[in-house]
PDB file of C-alpha atoms in Angstrom:
ATOM      1  CA  MET A   1     -20.687 -15.809  -3.454  1.00 64.00           C
ATOM      2  CA  ALA A   2     -18.742 -13.341  -5.632  1.00 87.00           C
ATOM      3  CA  THR A   3     -15.199 -13.031  -4.344  1.00 91.00           C
ATOM      4  CA  LYS A   4     -13.058  -9.948  -4.920  1.00 92.00           C
ATOM      5  CA  ILE A   5      -9.372  -9.285  -4.477  1.00 93.00           C
ATOM      6  CA  ARG A   6      -9.234  -5.721  -3.235  1.00 93.00           C
ATOM      7  CA  LEU A   7      -7.241  -3.196  -1.259  1.00 93.00           C
ATOM      8  CA  GLN A   8      -8.089  -2.473   2.356  1.00 92.00           C
ATOM      9  CA  ARG A   9      -6.842   0.911   3.575  1.00 92.00           C
ATOM     10  CA  GLY A  10      -4.666   1.323   6.626  1.00 92.00           C
ATOM     11  CA  GLY A  11      -2.005   3.729   7.819  1.00 92.00           C
ATOM     12  CA  ARG A  12      -2.457   7.278   8.969  1.00 94.00           C
ATOM     13  CA  LYS A  13      -3.925  10.336   7.330  1.00 93.00           C
ATOM     14  CA  GLY A  14      -1.852  11.352   4.330  1.00 92.00           C
ATOM     15  CA  TYR A  15       0.183   8.124   4.448  1.00 95.00           C
ATOM     16  CA  ALA A  16      -2.018   5.294   3.226  1.00 94.00           C
ATOM     17  CA  VAL A  17      -0.806   1.703   3.344  1.00 95.00           C
ATOM     18  CA  TYR A  18      -3.018  -1.018   1.922  1.00 95.00           C
ATOM     19  CA  ARG A  19      -3.596  -4.700   2.653  1.00 94.00           C
ATOM     20  CA  ILE A  20      -4.399  -6.889  -0.335  1.00 95.00           C
ATOM     21  CA  VAL A  21      -7.327  -9.015   0.819  1.00 95.00           C
ATOM     22  CA  ILE A  22      -9.823 -11.557  -0.449  1.00 94.00           C
ATOM     23  CA  ALA A  23     -13.326 -10.374   0.428  1.00 93.00           C
ATOM     24  CA  ASP A  24     -16.944 -10.909  -0.446  1.00 91.00           C
ATOM     25  CA  ALA A  25     -17.961  -8.414  -3.131  1.00 89.00           C
ATOM     26  CA  ARG A  26     -20.755  -7.136  -0.854  1.00 89.00           C
ATOM     27  CA  ALA A  27     -18.420  -6.380   2.076  1.00 86.00           C
ATOM     28  CA  PRO A  28     -17.344  -2.753   2.566  1.00 84.00           C
ATOM     29  CA  ARG A  29     -13.809  -1.683   1.622  1.00 81.00           C
ATOM     30  CA  ASP A  30     -12.419  -1.786   5.146  1.00 82.00           C
ATOM     31  CA  GLY A  31     -14.858  -4.426   6.375  1.00 84.00           C
ATOM     32  CA  ARG A  32     -14.787  -8.167   6.789  1.00 87.00           C
ATOM     33  CA  PHE A  33     -12.430 -10.187   4.609  1.00 91.00           C
ATOM     34  CA  THR A  34     -11.656 -13.846   4.023  1.00 91.00           C
ATOM     35  CA  GLU A  35      -7.872 -13.799   3.760  1.00 93.00           C
ATOM     36  CA  LYS A  36      -5.001 -11.325   3.682  1.00 95.00           C
ATOM     37  CA  ILE A  37      -2.601 -12.131   0.844  1.00 95.00           C
ATOM     38  CA  GLY A  38      -0.268  -9.147   0.890  1.00 95.00           C
ATOM     39  CA  MET A  39       0.598  -5.519   1.547  1.00 96.00           C
ATOM     40  CA  TYR A  40       0.939  -2.549  -0.815  1.00 96.00           C
ATOM     41  CA  ASN A  41       2.782   0.639   0.160  1.00 95.00           C
ATOM     42  CA  PRO A  42       2.520   3.326  -2.547  1.00 94.00           C
ATOM     43  CA  ASN A  43       4.513   5.829  -0.463  1.00 94.00           C
ATOM     44  CA  THR A  44       7.922   4.346  -1.260  1.00 87.00           C
ATOM     45  CA  ASN A  45       9.769   4.882  -4.515  1.00 81.00           C
ATOM     46  CA  PRO A  46       9.178   2.480  -6.221  1.00 81.00           C
ATOM     47  CA  ALA A  47       5.981   1.308  -4.525  1.00 87.00           C
ATOM     48  CA  THR A  48       6.489  -1.729  -2.301  1.00 90.00           C
ATOM     49  CA  VAL A  49       4.386  -4.852  -2.828  1.00 94.00           C
ATOM     50  CA  ASP A  50       4.701  -7.766  -0.408  1.00 95.00           C
ATOM     51  CA  LEU A  51       2.568 -10.569  -1.844  1.00 94.00           C
ATOM     52  CA  ASN A  52       1.952 -14.201  -0.937  1.00 95.00           C
ATOM     53  CA  PHE A  53       2.386 -15.349  -4.535  1.00 94.00           C
ATOM     54  CA  ASP A  54       0.965 -18.857  -4.129  1.00 95.00           C
ATOM     55  CA  ARG A  55      -2.226 -17.706  -2.417  1.00 95.00           C
ATOM     56  CA  ALA A  56      -2.746 -14.894  -4.933  1.00 95.00           C
ATOM     57  CA  LEU A  57      -2.312 -17.381  -7.786  1.00 95.00           C
ATOM     58  CA  TYR A  58      -4.759 -19.780  -6.128  1.00 95.00           C
ATOM     59  CA  TRP A  59      -7.442 -17.111  -5.736  1.00 95.00           C
ATOM     60  CA  VAL A  60      -7.004 -15.848  -9.305  1.00 94.00           C
ATOM     61  CA  GLU A  61      -7.282 -19.423 -10.609  1.00 93.00           C
ATOM     62  CA  VAL A  62     -10.482 -20.119  -8.662  1.00 93.00           C
ATOM     63  CA  GLY A  63     -12.107 -17.019 -10.123  1.00 91.00           C
ATOM     64  CA  ALA A  64     -11.702 -14.175  -7.615  1.00 93.00           C
ATOM     65  CA  GLN A  65     -12.072 -10.886  -9.474  1.00 94.00           C
ATOM     66  CA  PRO A  66      -9.436  -8.247  -8.626  1.00 95.00           C
ATOM     67  CA  THR A  67     -10.072  -4.528  -8.689  1.00 94.00           C
ATOM     68  CA  ASP A  68      -8.222  -2.531 -11.352  1.00 95.00           C
ATOM     69  CA  THR A  69      -5.382  -1.495  -9.051  1.00 94.00           C
ATOM     70  CA  VAL A  70      -4.950  -4.988  -7.648  1.00 95.00           C
ATOM     71  CA  ARG A  71      -5.000  -6.448 -11.170  1.00 96.00           C
ATOM     72  CA  ASN A  72      -2.094  -4.165 -12.112  1.00 95.00           C
ATOM     73  CA  LEU A  73      -0.203  -5.171  -8.970  1.00 95.00           C
ATOM     74  CA  LEU A  74      -0.761  -8.865  -9.682  1.00 95.00           C
ATOM     75  CA  LYS A  75       0.354  -8.441 -13.298  1.00 95.00           C
ATOM     76  CA  ASN A  76       3.515  -6.674 -12.179  1.00 93.00           C
ATOM     77  CA  GLU A  77       4.260  -9.500  -9.731  1.00 93.00           C
ATOM     78  CA  GLY A  78       3.726 -12.136 -12.447  1.00 94.00           C
ATOM     79  CA  VAL A  79       0.620 -13.828 -11.059  1.00 94.00           C
ATOM     80  CA  TYR A  80      -1.262 -13.563 -14.348  1.00 95.00           C
ATOM     81  CA  LEU A  81       1.758 -14.765 -16.328  1.00 94.00           C
ATOM     82  CA  MET A  82       1.996 -17.853 -14.116  1.00 94.00           C
ATOM     83  CA  LYS A  83      -1.755 -18.444 -14.511  1.00 94.00           C
ATOM     84  CA  HIS A  84      -1.288 -18.286 -18.282  1.00 94.00           C
ATOM     85  CA  LEU A  85       1.690 -20.660 -18.173  1.00 94.00           C
ATOM     86  CA  ARG A  86      -0.200 -23.136 -15.988  1.00 92.00           C
ATOM     87  CA  GLY A  87      -3.028 -23.065 -18.519  1.00 92.00           C
ATOM     88  CA  GLY A  88      -0.494 -24.033 -21.194  1.00 92.00           C
ATOM     89  CA  VAL A  89       0.701 -26.904 -19.033  1.00 92.00           C
ATOM     90  CA  ARG A  90      -2.889 -28.158 -18.556  1.00 91.00           C
ATOM     91  CA  LYS A  91      -3.445 -28.039 -22.324  1.00 92.00           C
ATOM     92  CA  GLY A  92      -0.205 -29.922 -22.940  1.00 90.00           C
ATOM     93  CA  ALA A  93       1.605 -27.128 -24.816  1.00 89.00           C
ATOM     94  CA  PHE A  94       4.668 -27.603 -22.590  1.00 88.00           C
ATOM     95  CA  ASP A  95       5.589 -29.200 -19.291  1.00 91.00           C
ATOM     96  CA  GLU A  96       5.850 -27.742 -15.791  1.00 91.00           C
ATOM     97  CA  ASP A  97       9.644 -27.292 -15.982  1.00 93.00           C
ATOM     98  CA  ALA A  98       9.411 -25.291 -19.207  1.00 92.00           C
ATOM     99  CA  ALA A  99       6.705 -23.097 -17.657  1.00 92.00           C
ATOM    100  CA  GLN A 100       8.881 -22.458 -14.605  1.00 93.00           C
ATOM    101  CA  LYS A 101      11.883 -21.640 -16.814  1.00 94.00           C
ATOM    102  CA  LYS A 102       9.808 -19.134 -18.808  1.00 94.00           C
ATOM    103  CA  PHE A 103       8.564 -17.537 -15.605  1.00 94.00           C
ATOM    104  CA  ASP A 104      12.079 -17.367 -14.121  1.00 95.00           C
ATOM    105  CA  ALA A 105      13.419 -15.803 -17.337  1.00 95.00           C
ATOM    106  CA  TRP A 106      10.643 -13.192 -17.228  1.00 94.00           C
ATOM    107  CA  LYS A 107      11.313 -12.464 -13.553  1.00 93.00           C
ATOM    108  CA  GLU A 108      15.068 -12.149 -14.164  1.00 95.00           C
ATOM    109  CA  ALA A 109      14.543  -9.774 -17.106  1.00 94.00           C
ATOM    110  CA  LYS A 110      12.201  -7.696 -14.972  1.00 91.00           C
ATOM    111  CA  GLU A 111      14.741  -7.542 -12.130  1.00 90.00           C
ATOM    112  CA  LYS A 112      17.456  -6.466 -14.585  1.00 92.00           C
ATOM    113  CA  GLY A 113      15.182  -3.686 -15.794  1.00 88.00           C
ATOM    114  CA  PHE A 114      14.521  -2.555 -12.222  1.00 85.00           C
ATOM    115  CA  GLU A 115      18.236  -2.686 -11.459  1.00 89.00           C
ATOM    116  CA  ALA A 116      19.020  -0.587 -14.540  1.00 90.00           C
ATOM    117  CA  VAL A 117      16.435   1.997 -13.482  1.00 86.00           C
ATOM    118  CA  ARG A 118      17.795   2.050  -9.924  1.00 86.00           C
ATOM    119  CA  ASN A 119      21.355   2.464 -11.212  1.00 91.00           C
ATOM    120  CA  SER A 120      20.384   5.275 -13.579  1.00 90.00           C
ATOM    121  CA  GLU A 121      18.484   7.052 -10.796  1.00 89.00           C
ATOM    122  CA  ALA A 122      21.438   6.658  -8.423  1.00 91.00           C
ATOM    123  CA  LYS A 123      23.817   7.968 -11.104  1.00 94.00           C
ATOM    124  CA  ALA A 124      21.528  10.910 -11.852  1.00 93.00           C
ATOM    125  CA  LYS A 125      21.300  11.688  -8.126  1.00 93.00           C
ATOM    126  CA  LYS A 126      25.079  11.490  -7.764  1.00 94.00           C
ATOM    127  CA  ASP A 127      25.611  13.710 -10.833  1.00 94.00           C
ATOM    128  CA  ALA A 128      23.102  16.240  -9.507  1.00 94.00           C
ATOM    129  CA  ALA A 129      24.864  16.275  -6.120  1.00 94.00           C
ATOM    130  CA  THR A 130      28.235  16.794  -7.836  1.00 94.00           C
ATOM    131  CA  LYS A 131      26.793  19.584  -9.967  1.00 94.00           C
ATOM    132  CA  ASN A 132      25.264  21.263  -6.909  1.00 95.00           C
ATOM    133  CA  LEU A 133      28.563  20.958  -5.049  1.00 94.00           C
ATOM    134  CA  GLU A 134      30.442  22.588  -7.940  1.00 94.00           C
ATOM    135  CA  ALA A 135      27.881  25.400  -8.117  1.00 94.00           C
ATOM    136  CA  GLU A 136      28.159  25.908  -4.360  1.00 95.00           C
ATOM    137  CA  LYS A 137      31.964  26.026  -4.608  1.00 94.00           C
ATOM    138  CA  LYS A 138      31.716  28.714  -7.308  1.00 93.00           C
ATOM    139  CA  VAL A 139      29.322  30.742  -5.183  1.00 94.00           C
ATOM    140  CA  ASN A 140      31.611  30.385  -2.157  1.00 94.00           C
ATOM    141  CA  GLU A 141      34.631  31.443  -4.230  1.00 93.00           C
ATOM    142  CA  ALA A 142      32.737  34.507  -5.471  1.00 93.00           C
ATOM    143  CA  ILE A 143      31.777  35.402  -1.906  1.00 94.00           C
ATOM    144  CA  ALA A 144      35.349  34.883  -0.731  1.00 93.00           C
ATOM    145  CA  GLN A 145      36.589  37.115  -3.573  1.00 93.00           C
ATOM    146  CA  LYS A 146      34.110  39.831  -2.608  1.00 93.00           C
ATOM    147  CA  VAL A 147      35.181  39.603   1.037  1.00 93.00           C
ATOM    148  CA  ALA A 148      38.868  39.753   0.027  1.00 92.00           C
ATOM    149  CA  ASP A 149      38.193  42.795  -2.205  1.00 92.00           C
ATOM    150  CA  LYS A 150      36.305  44.473   0.626  1.00 91.00           C
ATOM    151  CA  LYS A 151      39.144  43.789   3.082  1.00 91.00           C
ATOM    152  CA  ALA A 152      41.711  45.057   0.571  1.00 90.00           C
ATOM    153  CA  ALA A 153      39.641  48.224  -0.020  1.00 89.00           C
ATOM    154  CA  ALA A 154      39.284  48.712   3.747  1.00 89.00           C
ATOM    155  CA  ALA A 155      43.035  48.193   4.227  1.00 88.00           C
ATOM    156  CA  ALA A 156      43.799  50.644   1.391  1.00 87.00           C
ATOM    157  CA  ALA A 157      41.409  53.198   2.879  1.00 87.00           C
ATOM    158  CA  LYS A 158      42.987  52.726   6.304  1.00 85.00           C
ATOM    159  CA  ALA A 159      46.484  53.121   4.817  1.00 84.00           C
ATOM    160  CA  GLU A 160      45.376  56.299   3.028  1.00 84.00           C
ATOM    161  CA  ALA A 161      43.812  57.610   6.206  1.00 83.00           C
ATOM    162  CA  GLU A 162      47.036  56.959   8.133  1.00 83.00           C
ATOM    163  CA  ALA A 163      49.203  58.379   5.328  1.00 80.00           C
ATOM    164  CA  ALA A 164      47.192  61.600   5.041  1.00 76.00           C
ATOM    165  CA  PRO A 165      47.762  62.717   8.667  1.00 75.00           C
ATOM    166  CA  ALA A 166      51.415  61.749   8.376  1.00 70.00           C
ATOM    167  CA  GLU A 167      51.781  63.951   5.271  1.00 72.00           C
ATOM    168  CA  GLU A 168      50.029  66.834   6.973  1.00 70.00           C
ATOM    169  CA  GLU A 169      52.346  66.599   9.973  1.00 70.00           C
ATOM    170  CA  ALA A 170      55.507  66.337   7.845  1.00 63.00           C
ATOM    171  CA  PRO A 171      55.126  69.647   5.960  1.00 62.00           C
ATOM    172  CA  ALA A 172      54.082  71.432   9.169  1.00 54.00           C
ATOM    173  CA  GLU A 173      57.397  70.470  10.759  1.00 55.00           C
ATOM    174  CA  ALA A 174      59.430  71.534   7.780  1.00 51.00           C
TER     175      ALA A 174
END
C-alpha cells in the first residue's frame, strides 16, 4: 500500500485550514486517512504549522511520500534534517547526542531568524504608524490654520460691516 502524507482541507469558504494526514495514495483528498499528524493554517502571517514531530518523522522514515506542499512544511519544521542526522547516527558518523546538538543549533538559529524578521516587521509597522500620525498632524494643523484664517476673515468682514454703518451715521450727525 502506497502511503502519502497530504493535506486535507477544512475551514470555511475563503478561509481554508488544512489537516496534515497520513492516507492511502488511492484515497480522495478529503477522504479516509490513517492518522492525523498536524494542522496547517496558511491564513496567519506567518503561516501556522502545528505538527506532531515524532509521528511525522516516523512516517517519513518508513517511506510515506509527502506531497510538495507537505514536503516544504516538513523541511521547515526540521523533520528531514532529523531524518538525515539519524541516518548519520546509524552509519556511525556521530552519536545521538551530537545529532541532537546539531538539530538544536539549527532550530535555535531558525528561531533567531524568525525573531529578527518579527522584530523588523514590528519596527516597520511602528515607524509607519508614527509617520502616518505625523502626516495626520500636519493635515490637521493645515485645516486648523484654514479655519482660523476663515474665522479671522469673517471677523474682519463683520468689523468692517459694523464700522461702515457707524461711519455713515457719524457724518450725517455732523
